[in-house]
Each structure stands twice: as C-alpha cells, then as structure tokens.
PDB file of C-alpha atoms and ligand atoms in Angstrom:
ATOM      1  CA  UNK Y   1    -108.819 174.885  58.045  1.00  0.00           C
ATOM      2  CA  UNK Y   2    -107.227 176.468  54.735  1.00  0.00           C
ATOM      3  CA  UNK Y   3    -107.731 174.007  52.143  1.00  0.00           C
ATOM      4  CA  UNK Y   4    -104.864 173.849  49.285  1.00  0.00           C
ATOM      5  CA  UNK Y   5    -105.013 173.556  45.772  1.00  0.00           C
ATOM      6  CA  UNK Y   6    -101.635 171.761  44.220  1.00  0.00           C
ATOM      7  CA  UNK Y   7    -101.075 172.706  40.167  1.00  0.00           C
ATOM      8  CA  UNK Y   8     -98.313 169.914  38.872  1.00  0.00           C
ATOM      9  CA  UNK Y   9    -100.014 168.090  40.735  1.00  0.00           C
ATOM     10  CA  UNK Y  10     -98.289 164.515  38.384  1.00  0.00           C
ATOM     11  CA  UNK Y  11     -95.239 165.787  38.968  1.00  0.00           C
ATOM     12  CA  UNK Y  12     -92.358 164.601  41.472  1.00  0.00           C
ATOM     13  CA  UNK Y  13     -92.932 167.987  43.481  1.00  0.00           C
ATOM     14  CA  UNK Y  14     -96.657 167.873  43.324  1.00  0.00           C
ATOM     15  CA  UNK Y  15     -96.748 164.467  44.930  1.00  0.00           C
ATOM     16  CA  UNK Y  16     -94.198 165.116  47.725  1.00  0.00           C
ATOM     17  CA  UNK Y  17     -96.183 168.216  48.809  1.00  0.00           C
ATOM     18  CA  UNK Y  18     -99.692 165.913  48.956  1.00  0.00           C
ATOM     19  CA  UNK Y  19     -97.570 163.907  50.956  1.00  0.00           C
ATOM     20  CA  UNK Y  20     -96.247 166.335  53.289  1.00  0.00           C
ATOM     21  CA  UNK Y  21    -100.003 167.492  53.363  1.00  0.00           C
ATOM     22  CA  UNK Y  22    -101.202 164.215  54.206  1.00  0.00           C
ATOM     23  CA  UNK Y  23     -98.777 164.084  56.964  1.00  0.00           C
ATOM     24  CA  UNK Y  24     -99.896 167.059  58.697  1.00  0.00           C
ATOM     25  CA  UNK Y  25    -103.276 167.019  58.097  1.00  0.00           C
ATOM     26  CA  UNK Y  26    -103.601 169.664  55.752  1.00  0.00           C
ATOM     27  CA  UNK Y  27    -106.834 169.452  53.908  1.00  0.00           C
ATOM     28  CA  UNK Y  28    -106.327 169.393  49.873  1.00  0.00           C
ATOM     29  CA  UNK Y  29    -109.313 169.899  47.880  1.00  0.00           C
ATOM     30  CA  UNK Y  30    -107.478 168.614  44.810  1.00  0.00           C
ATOM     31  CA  UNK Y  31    -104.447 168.246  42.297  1.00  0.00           C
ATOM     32  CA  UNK Y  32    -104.763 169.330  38.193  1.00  0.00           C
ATOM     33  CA  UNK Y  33    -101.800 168.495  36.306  1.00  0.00           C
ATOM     34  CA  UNK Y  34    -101.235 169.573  32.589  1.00  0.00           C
ATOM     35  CA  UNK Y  35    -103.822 166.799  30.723  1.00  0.00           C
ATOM     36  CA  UNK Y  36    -106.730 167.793  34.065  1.00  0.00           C
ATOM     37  CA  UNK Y  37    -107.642 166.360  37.413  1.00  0.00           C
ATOM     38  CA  UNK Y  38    -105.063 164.176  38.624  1.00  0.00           C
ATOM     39  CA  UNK Y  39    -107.285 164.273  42.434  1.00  0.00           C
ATOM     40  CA  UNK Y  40    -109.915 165.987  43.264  1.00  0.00           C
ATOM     41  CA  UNK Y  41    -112.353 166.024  40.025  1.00  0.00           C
ATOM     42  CA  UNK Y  42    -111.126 169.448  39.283  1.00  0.00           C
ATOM     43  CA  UNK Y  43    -110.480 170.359  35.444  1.00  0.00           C
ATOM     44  CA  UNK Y  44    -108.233 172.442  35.401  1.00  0.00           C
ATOM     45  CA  UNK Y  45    -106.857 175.569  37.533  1.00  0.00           C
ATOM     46  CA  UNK Y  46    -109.711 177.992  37.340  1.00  0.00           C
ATOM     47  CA  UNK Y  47    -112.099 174.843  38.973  1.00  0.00           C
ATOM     48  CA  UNK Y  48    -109.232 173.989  41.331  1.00  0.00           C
ATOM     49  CA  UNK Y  49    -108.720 177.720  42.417  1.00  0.00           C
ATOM     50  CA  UNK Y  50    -112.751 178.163  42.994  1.00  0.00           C
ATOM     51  CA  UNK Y  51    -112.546 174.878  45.299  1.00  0.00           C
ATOM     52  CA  UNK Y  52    -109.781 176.351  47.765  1.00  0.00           C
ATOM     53  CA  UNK Y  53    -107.780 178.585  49.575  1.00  0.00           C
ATOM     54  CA  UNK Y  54    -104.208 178.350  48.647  1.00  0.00           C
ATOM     55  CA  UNK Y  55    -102.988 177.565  45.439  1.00  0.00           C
ATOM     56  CA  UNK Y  56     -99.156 176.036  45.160  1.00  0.00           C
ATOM     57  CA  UNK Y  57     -98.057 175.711  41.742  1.00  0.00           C
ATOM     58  CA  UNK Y  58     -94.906 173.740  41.173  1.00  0.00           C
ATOM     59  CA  UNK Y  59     -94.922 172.878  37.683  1.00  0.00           C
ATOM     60  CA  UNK Y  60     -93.453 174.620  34.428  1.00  0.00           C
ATOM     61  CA  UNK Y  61     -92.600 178.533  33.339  1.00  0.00           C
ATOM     62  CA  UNK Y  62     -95.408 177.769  30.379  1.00  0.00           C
ATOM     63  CA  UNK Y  63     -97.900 177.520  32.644  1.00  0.00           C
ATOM     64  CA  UNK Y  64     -97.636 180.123  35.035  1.00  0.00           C
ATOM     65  CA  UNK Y  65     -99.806 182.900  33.289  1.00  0.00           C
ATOM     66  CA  UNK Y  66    -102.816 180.948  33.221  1.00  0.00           C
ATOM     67  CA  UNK Y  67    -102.318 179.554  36.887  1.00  0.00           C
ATOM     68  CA  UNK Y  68    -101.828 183.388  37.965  1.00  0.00           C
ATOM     69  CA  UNK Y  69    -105.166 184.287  35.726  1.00  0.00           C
ATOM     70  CA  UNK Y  70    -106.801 181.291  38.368  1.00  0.00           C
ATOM     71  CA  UNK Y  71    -105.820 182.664  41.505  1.00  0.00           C
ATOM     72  CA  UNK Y  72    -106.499 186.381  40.565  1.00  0.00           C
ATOM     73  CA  UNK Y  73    -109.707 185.777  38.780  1.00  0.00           C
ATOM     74  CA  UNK Y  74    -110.911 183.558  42.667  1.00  0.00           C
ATOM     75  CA  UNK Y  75    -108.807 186.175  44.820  1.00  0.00           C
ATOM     76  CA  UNK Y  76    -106.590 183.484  45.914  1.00  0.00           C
ATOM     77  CA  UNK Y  77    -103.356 183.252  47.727  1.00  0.00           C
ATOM     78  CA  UNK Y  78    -100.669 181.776  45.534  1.00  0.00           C
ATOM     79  CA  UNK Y  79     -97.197 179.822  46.203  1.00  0.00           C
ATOM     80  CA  UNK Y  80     -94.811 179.752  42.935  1.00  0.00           C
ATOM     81  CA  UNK Y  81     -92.305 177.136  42.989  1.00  0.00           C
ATOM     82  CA  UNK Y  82     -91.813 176.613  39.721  1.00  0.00           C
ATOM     83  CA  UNK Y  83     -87.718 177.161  38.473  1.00  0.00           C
ATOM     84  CA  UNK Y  84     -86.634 178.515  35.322  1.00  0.00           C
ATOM     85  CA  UNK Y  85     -88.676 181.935  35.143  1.00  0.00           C
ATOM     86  CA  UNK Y  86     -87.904 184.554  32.960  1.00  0.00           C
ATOM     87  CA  UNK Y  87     -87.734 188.459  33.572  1.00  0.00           C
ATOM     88  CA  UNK Y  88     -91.342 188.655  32.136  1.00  0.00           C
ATOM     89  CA  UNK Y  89     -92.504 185.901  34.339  1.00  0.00           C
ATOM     90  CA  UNK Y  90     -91.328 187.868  37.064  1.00  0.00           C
ATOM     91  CA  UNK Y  91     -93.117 190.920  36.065  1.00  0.00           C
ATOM     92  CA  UNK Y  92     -96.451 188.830  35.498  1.00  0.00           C
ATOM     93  CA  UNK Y  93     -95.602 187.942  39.360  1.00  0.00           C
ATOM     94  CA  UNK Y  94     -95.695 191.620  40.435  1.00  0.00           C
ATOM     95  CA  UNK Y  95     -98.548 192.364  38.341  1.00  0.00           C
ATOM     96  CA  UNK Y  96    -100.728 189.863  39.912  1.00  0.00           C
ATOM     97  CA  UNK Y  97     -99.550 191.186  43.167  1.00  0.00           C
ATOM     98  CA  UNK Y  98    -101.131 193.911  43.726  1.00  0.00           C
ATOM     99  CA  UNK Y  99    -104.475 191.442  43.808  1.00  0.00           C
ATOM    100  CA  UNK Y 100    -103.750 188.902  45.617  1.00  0.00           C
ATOM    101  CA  UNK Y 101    -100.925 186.992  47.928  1.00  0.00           C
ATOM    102  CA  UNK Y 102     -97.883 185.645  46.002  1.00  0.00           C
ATOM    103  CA  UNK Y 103     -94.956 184.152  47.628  1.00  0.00           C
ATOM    104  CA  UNK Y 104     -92.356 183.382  44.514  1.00  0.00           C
ATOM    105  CA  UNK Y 105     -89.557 180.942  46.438  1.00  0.00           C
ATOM    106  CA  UNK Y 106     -87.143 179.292  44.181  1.00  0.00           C
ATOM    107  CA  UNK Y 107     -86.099 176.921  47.172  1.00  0.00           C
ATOM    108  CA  UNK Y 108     -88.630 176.511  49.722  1.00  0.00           C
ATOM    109  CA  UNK Y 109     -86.001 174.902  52.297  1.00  0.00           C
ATOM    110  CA  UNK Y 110     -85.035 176.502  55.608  1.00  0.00           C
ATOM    111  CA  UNK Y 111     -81.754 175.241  54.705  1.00  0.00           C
ATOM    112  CA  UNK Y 112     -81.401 176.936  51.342  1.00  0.00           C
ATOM    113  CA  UNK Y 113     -82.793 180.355  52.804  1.00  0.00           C
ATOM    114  CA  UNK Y 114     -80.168 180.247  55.814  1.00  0.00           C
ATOM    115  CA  UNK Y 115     -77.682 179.522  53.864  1.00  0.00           C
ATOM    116  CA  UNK Y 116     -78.331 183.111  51.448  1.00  0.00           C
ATOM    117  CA  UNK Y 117     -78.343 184.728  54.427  1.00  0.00           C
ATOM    118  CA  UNK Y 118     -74.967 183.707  54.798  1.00  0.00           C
ATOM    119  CA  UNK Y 119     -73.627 183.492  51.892  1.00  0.00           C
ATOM    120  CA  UNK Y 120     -74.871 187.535  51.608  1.00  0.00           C
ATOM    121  CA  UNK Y 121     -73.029 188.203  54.946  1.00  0.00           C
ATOM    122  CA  UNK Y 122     -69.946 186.678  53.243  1.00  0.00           C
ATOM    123  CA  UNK Y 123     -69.837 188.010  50.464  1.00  0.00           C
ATOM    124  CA  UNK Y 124     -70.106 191.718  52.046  1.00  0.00           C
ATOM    125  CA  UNK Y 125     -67.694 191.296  54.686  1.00  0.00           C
ATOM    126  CA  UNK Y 126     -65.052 189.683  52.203  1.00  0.00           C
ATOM    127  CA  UNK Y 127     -65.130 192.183  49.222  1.00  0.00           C
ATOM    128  CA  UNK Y 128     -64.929 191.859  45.498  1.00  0.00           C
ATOM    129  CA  UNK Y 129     -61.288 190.152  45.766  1.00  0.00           C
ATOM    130  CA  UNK Y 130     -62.882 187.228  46.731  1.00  0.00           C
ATOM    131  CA  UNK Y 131     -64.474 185.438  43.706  1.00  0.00           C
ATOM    132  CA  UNK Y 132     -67.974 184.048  44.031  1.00  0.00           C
ATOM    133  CA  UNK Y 133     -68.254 180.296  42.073  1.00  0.00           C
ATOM    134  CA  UNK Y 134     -71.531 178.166  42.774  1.00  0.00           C
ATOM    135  CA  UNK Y 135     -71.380 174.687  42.098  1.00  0.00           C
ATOM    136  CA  UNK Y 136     -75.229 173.062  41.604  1.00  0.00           C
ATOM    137  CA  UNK Y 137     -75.974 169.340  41.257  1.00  0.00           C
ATOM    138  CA  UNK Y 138     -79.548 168.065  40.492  1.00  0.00           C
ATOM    139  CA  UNK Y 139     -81.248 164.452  38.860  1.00  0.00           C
ATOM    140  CA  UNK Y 140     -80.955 163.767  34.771  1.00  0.00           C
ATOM    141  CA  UNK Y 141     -84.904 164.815  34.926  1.00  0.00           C
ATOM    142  CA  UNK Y 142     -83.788 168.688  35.607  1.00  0.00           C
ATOM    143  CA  UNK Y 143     -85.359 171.266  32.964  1.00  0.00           C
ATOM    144  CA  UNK Y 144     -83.797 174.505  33.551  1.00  0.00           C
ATOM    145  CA  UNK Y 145     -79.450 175.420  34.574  1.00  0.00           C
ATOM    146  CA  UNK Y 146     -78.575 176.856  36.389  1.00  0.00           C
ATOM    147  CA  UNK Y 147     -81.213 175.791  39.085  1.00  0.00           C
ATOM    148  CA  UNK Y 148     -83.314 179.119  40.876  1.00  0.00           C
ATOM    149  CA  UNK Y 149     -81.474 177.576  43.977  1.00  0.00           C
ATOM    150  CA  UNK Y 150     -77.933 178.854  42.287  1.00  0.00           C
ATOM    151  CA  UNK Y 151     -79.195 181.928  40.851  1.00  0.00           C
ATOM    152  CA  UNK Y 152     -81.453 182.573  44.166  1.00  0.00           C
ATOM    153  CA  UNK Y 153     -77.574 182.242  45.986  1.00  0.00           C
ATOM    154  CA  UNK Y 154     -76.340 184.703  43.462  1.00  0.00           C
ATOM    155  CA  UNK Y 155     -78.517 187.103  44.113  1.00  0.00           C
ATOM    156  CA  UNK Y 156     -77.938 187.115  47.641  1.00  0.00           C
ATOM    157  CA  UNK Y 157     -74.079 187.731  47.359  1.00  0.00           C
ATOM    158  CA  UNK Y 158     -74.792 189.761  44.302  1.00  0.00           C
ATOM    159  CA  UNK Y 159     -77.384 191.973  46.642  1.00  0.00           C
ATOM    160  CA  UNK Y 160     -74.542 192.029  49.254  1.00  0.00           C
ATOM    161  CA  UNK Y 161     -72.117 193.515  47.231  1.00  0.00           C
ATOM    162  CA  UNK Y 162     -74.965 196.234  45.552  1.00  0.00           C
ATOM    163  CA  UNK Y 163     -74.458 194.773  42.069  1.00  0.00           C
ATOM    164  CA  UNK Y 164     -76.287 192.749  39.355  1.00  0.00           C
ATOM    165  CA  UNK Y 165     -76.319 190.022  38.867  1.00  0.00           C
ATOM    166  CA  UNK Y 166     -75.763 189.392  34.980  1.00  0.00           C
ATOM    167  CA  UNK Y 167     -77.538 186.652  32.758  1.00  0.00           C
ATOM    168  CA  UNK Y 168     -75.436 183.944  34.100  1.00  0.00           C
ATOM    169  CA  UNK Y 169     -72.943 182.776  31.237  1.00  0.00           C
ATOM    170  CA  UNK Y 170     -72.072 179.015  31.387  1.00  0.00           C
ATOM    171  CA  UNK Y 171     -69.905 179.244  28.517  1.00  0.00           C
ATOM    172  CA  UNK Y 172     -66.585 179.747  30.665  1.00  0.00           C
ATOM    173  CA  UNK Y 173     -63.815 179.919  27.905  1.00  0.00           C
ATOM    174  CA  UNK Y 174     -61.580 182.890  28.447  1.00  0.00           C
ATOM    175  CA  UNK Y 175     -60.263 184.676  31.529  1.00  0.00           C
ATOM    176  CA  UNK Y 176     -62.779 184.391  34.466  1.00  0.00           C
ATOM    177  CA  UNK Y 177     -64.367 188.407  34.279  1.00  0.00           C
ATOM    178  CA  UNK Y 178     -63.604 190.419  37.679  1.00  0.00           C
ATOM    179  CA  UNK Y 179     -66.193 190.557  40.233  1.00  0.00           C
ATOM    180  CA  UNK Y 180     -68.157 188.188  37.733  1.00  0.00           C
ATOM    181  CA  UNK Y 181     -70.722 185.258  39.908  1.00  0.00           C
ATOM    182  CA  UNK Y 182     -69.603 182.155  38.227  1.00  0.00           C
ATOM    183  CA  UNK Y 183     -72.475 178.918  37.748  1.00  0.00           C
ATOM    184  CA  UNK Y 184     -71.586 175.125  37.291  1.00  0.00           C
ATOM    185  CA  UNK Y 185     -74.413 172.962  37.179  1.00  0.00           C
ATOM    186  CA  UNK Y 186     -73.670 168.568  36.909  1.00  0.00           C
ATOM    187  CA  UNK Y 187     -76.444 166.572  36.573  1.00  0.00           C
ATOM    188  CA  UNK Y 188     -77.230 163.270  37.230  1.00  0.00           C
ATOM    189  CA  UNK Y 189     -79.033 160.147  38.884  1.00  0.00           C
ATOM    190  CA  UNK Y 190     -81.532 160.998  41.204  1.00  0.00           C
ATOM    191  CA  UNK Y 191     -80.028 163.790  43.635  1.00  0.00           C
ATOM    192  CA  UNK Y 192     -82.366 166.307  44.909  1.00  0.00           C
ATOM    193  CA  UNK Y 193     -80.235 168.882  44.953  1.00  0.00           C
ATOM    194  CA  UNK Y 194     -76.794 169.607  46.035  1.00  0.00           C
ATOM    195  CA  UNK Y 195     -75.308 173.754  46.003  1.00  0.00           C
ATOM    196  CA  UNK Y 196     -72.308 174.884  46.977  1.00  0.00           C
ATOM    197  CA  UNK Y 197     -70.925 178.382  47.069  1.00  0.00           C
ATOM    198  CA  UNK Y 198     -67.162 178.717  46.988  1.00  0.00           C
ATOM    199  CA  UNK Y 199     -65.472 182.098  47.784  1.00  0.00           C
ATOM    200  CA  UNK Y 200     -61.982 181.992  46.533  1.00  0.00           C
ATOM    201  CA  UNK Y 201     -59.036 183.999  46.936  1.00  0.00           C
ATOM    202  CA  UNK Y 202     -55.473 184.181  46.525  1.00  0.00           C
ATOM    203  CA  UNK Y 203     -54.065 181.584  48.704  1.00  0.00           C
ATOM    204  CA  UNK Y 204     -57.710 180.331  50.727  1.00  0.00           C
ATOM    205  CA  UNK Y 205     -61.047 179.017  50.234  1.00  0.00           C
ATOM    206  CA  UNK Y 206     -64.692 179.475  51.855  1.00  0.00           C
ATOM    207  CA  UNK Y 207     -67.418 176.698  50.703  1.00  0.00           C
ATOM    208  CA  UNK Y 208     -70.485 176.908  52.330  1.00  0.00           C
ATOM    209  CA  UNK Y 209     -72.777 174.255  51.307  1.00  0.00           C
ATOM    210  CA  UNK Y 210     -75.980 172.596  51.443  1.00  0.00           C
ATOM    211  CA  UNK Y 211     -77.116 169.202  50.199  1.00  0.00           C
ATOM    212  CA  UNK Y 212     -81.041 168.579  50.428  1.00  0.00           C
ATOM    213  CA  UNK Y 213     -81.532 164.534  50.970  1.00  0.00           C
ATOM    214  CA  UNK Y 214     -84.832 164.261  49.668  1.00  0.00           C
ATOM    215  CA  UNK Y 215     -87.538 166.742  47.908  1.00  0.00           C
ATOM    216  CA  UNK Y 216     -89.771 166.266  51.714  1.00  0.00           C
ATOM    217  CA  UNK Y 217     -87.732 169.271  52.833  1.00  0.00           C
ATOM    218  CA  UNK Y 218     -88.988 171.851  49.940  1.00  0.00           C
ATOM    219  CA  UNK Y 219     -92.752 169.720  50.423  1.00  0.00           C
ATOM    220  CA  UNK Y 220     -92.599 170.971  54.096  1.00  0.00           C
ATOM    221  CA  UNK Y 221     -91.126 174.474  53.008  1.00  0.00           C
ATOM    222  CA  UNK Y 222     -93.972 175.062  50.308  1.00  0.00           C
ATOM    223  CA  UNK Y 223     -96.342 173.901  53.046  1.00  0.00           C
ATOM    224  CA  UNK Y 224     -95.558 176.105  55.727  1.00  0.00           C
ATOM    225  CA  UNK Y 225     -95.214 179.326  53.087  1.00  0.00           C
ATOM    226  CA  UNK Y 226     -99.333 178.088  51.923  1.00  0.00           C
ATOM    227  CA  UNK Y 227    -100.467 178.224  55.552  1.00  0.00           C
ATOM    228  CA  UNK Y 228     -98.900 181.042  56.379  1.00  0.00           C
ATOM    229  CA  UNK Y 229    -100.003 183.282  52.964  1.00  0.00           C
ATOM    230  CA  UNK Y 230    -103.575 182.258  53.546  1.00  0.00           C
ATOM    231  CA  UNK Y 231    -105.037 185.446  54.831  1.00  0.00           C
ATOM    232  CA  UNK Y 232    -102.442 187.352  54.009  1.00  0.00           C
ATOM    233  CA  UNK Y 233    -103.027 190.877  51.595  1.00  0.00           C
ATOM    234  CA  UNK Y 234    -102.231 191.660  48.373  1.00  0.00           C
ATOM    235  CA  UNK Y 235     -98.563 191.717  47.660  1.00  0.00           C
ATOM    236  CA  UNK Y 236     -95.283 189.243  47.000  1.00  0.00           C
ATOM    237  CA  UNK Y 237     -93.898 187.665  49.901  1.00  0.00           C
ATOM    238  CA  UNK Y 238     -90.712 185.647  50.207  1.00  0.00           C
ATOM    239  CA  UNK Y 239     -89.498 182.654  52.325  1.00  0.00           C
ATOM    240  CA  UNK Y 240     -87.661 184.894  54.471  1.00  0.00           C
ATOM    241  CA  UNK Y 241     -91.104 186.314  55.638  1.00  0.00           C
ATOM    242  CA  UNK Y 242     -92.252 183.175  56.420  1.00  0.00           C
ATOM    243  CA  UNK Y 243     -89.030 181.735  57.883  1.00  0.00           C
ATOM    244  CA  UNK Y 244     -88.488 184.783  59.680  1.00  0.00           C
ATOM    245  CA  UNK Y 245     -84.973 185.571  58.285  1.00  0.00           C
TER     246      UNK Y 245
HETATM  247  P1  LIG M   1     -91.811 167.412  37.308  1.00  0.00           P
HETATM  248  O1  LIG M   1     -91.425 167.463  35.863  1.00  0.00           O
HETATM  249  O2  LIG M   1     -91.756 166.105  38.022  1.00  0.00           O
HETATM  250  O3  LIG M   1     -93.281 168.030  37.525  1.00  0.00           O
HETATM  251  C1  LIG M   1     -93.791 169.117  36.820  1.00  0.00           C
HETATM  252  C2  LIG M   1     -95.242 168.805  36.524  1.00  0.00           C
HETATM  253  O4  LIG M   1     -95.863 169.950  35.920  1.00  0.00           O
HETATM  254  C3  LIG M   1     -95.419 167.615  35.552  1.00  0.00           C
HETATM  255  O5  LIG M   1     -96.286 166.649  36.114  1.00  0.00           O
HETATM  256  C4  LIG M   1     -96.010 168.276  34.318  1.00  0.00           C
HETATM  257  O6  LIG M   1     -96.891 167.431  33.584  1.00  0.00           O
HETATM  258  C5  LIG M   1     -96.747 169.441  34.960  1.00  0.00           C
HETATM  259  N1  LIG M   1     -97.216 170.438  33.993  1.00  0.00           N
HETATM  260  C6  LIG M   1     -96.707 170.741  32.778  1.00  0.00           C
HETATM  261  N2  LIG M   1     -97.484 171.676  32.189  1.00  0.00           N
HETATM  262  C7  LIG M   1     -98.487 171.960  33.050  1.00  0.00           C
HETATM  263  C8  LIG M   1     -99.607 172.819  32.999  1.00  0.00           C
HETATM  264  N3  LIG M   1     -99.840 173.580  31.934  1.00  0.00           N
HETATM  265  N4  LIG M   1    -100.457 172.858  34.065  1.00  0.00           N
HETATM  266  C9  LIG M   1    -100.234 172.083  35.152  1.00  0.00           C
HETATM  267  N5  LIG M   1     -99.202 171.221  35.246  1.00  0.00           N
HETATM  268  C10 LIG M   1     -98.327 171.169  34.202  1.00  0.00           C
HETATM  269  O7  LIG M   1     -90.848 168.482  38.019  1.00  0.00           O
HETATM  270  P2  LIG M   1     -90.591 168.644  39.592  1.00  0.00           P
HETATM  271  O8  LIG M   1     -89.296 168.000  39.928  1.00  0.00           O
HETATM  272  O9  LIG M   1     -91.823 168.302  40.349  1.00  0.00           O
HETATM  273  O10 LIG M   1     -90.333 170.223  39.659  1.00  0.00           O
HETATM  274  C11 LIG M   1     -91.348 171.136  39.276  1.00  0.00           C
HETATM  275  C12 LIG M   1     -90.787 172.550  39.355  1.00  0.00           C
HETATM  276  O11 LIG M   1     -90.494 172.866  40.728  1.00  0.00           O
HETATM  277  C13 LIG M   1     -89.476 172.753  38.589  1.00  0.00           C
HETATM  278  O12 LIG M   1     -89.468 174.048  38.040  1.00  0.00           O
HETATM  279  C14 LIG M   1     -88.419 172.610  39.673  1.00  0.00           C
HETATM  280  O13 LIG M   1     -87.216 173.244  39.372  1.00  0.00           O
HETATM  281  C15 LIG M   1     -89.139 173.291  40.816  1.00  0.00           C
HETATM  282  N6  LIG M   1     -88.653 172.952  42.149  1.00  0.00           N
HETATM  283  C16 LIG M   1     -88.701 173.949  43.069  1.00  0.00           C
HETATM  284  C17 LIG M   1     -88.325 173.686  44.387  1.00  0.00           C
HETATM  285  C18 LIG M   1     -88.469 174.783  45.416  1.00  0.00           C
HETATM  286  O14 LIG M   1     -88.084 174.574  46.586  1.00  0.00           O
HETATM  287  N7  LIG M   1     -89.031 175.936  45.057  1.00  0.00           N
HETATM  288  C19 LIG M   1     -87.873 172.418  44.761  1.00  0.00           C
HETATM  289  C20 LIG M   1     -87.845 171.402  43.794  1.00  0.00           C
HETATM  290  C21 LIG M   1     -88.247 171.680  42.493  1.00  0.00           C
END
C-alpha cells in the first residue's frame, strides 16, 4: 500500500492529516518538521522522501524548494498544501513537473472545490455588473491574507469572466475599481476557515458560502489527492482531477 511521507509534520495540518491517516489505515513511514524527525527517525526531507511514496507538504512558502529538490531528486509524487506562494513558487511547481507528480491545492476540501465551480458558473452567467467581494475568516495563528482559499475563489470567477486576476489590494480607500475582485480577510480565535463570495448588484445580492468546521475535512482532502497521485506521471494535477469536477 502507498506509504506517505508528511513535511510540517509539528504543525496543526501535519497532525490532522496523520490522523486522518491513522483513521484509514494509510501507512506513514514518517513526519520531519523544520528542527528534523518529528516520527519516523527521518532527518529531514531527502531521508523522508527515500522512505516513501507520496510526499504531502503542508508547511511554509520557505520551505518548498528544498521539499521539491526531495521529491524530484527520489522521483516522488508530491501534494503542496502549503498557502501563501508566490509567482516564483509557482513556477518552481511547474518546473518540477515535468519530473514527477505534483498536485498544488490551496484547499483540499470537496466543499471548497464545489463551491469554485460555482462561484465560476456565477460569475459567467451574471456579467461584470455584478461585483465580486470575498469575505475570508481564519484563527489568530494564520500567516498569509488573503488565504489561497480566497484567492483560489478569485481565480475561479476571475477565469470565468477571461480576466486576471490582479495582486489582490487590501488597502480599500477610494472608489471600489470596476470589474475589480475585492478580498476581506478577519481573523480570529480558532476558526478553521470560513469564505464567502458575495456577488452584488444594484438592488440584490448572491452569497455563496462555505464554512469548514474543523481542519479533518482538508486532512481527508490531502489524503485522497496522495492516494490518488501515487502512480500517477509527470505533470501538475489539481483537486478537480481528483474530485472529478
Ligand atoms: P502550522 O504553523 O501549524 O504548521 C506549519 C508547520 O511547518 C510548523 O510545524 C512549522 O514548524 C513547519 N515548518 C516550518 N519550516 C519548515 C521547514 N523548513 N520544513 C518542514 N517544516 C517546516 O500551520 P498549519 O495551520 O498546519 O498550515 C500549514 C500550511 O497549510 C499553511 O500554509 C496553511 O495556510 C495551509 N493550509 C492549507 C489547507 C489546504 O486545504 N490546502 C488547509 C489548511 C491549511
């Protein structure tokens, strides 16, 4: 059975997907976390990635090069989870793709990826009138805002309506810009994270919505997307592969 490999493996995402892996009875040769081994008795990623044959990295943007020098240098399958990546991150993600399996997901939740879907059909059928807002809330603990969940929905009705999707400006002084994808992000207390996308025009409202109860749902998401890359070729995959979306 494909044995996993979890980098961040300290973190509160690293331990919900031992968890879910527990739960199912997914074999996990072991868990490095930025100081080594936090299971397992591997050192550090290039041990880990030797040892198995999925890696899943939720963790930080910092360490992604050196977690996608692991899996390329072992020719392993890799799940990115991590939030927060920059345009060269992204590119380092291609790169590595055409050597091994990479599945980039910014939420790993069949929730989340339904709801894009959606939110994409939305914003086609209801045209550039219609101004796109998304409303994020997340725990104190959160590094990076907006969260890939938001910008992940802003793509989608971005994609929709065939434009880009500018750097996302939180500073909203000013007139709100036509046609512009608007981010608020709260944080606070311990909520796992809460998105809402509100299309707004003169005289009505569309929110569609999703609120995540606990961080088991993206454990079970990153899961599935690790079983189902193992195997896989070269190339970057998304949830909606794996969810069939
Ligand atoms: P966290 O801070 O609890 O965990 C991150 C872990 O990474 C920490 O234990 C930290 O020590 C570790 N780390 C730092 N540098 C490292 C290195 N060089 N090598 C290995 N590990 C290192 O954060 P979290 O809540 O677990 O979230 C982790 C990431 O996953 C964030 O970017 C978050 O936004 C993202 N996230 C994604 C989804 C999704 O569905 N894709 C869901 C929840 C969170």
């Amino acid at each position: 059975m494909t044995r996993l490999g979890i980098l961040g493996a300290g973190g509160r995402m690293g331990r919900a997907i031992a968890d879910a892996a527990e739960t199912a009875g997914v074999p996990v040769a072991g868990g490095v976390d930025r100081d080594g081994a936090v299971f397992g008795g591997y050192a550090d990623a290039h041990a880990l990635a030797g040892a198995c044959e999925v890696l899943i990295d939720f963790s930080v943007p910092d360490a992604l090069g050196s977690h996608l020098a692991a899996a390329q240098a072992h020719g392993r399958a890799l799940v990115v989870g991590t939030t927060g990546l920059s345009a060269d991150d992204h590119a380092a993600i291609d790169a590595a793709a055409a050597n091994i399996a990479i599945l980039q997901a910014a939420n790993t939740s069949l929730g989340v990826n339904l709801l894009a879907a959606l939110v994409a059909q939305a914003a086609a059928r209801l045209g550039p009138d219609w101004d796109v807002e998304i409303v994020e809330m997340h725990h104190r603990h959160k590094l990076d805002a907006p969260s890939g969940t938001a910008l992940l929905l802003g793509q989608a009705a971005a994609r929709a309506r065939g434009v880009a999707l500018d750097t996302p400006n939180l500073d909203r002084n000013g007139k709100r810009e036509e046609g512009a994808i608007g981010f608020a992000s709260l944080r606070g207390g311990s909520v796992a994270g809460d998105h809402i996308v509100v299309l707004a025009a003169e005289g009505e409202r569309i929110e569609l919505g999703h609120r995540a109860e606990s961080r088991a749902i993206f454990a079970r998401g990153a899961l599935k997307a690790a079983l189902w890359l193992a195997g896989k070729p070269a190339g970057r995959y998304t949830m909606a592969d794996v969810l069939g979306l």
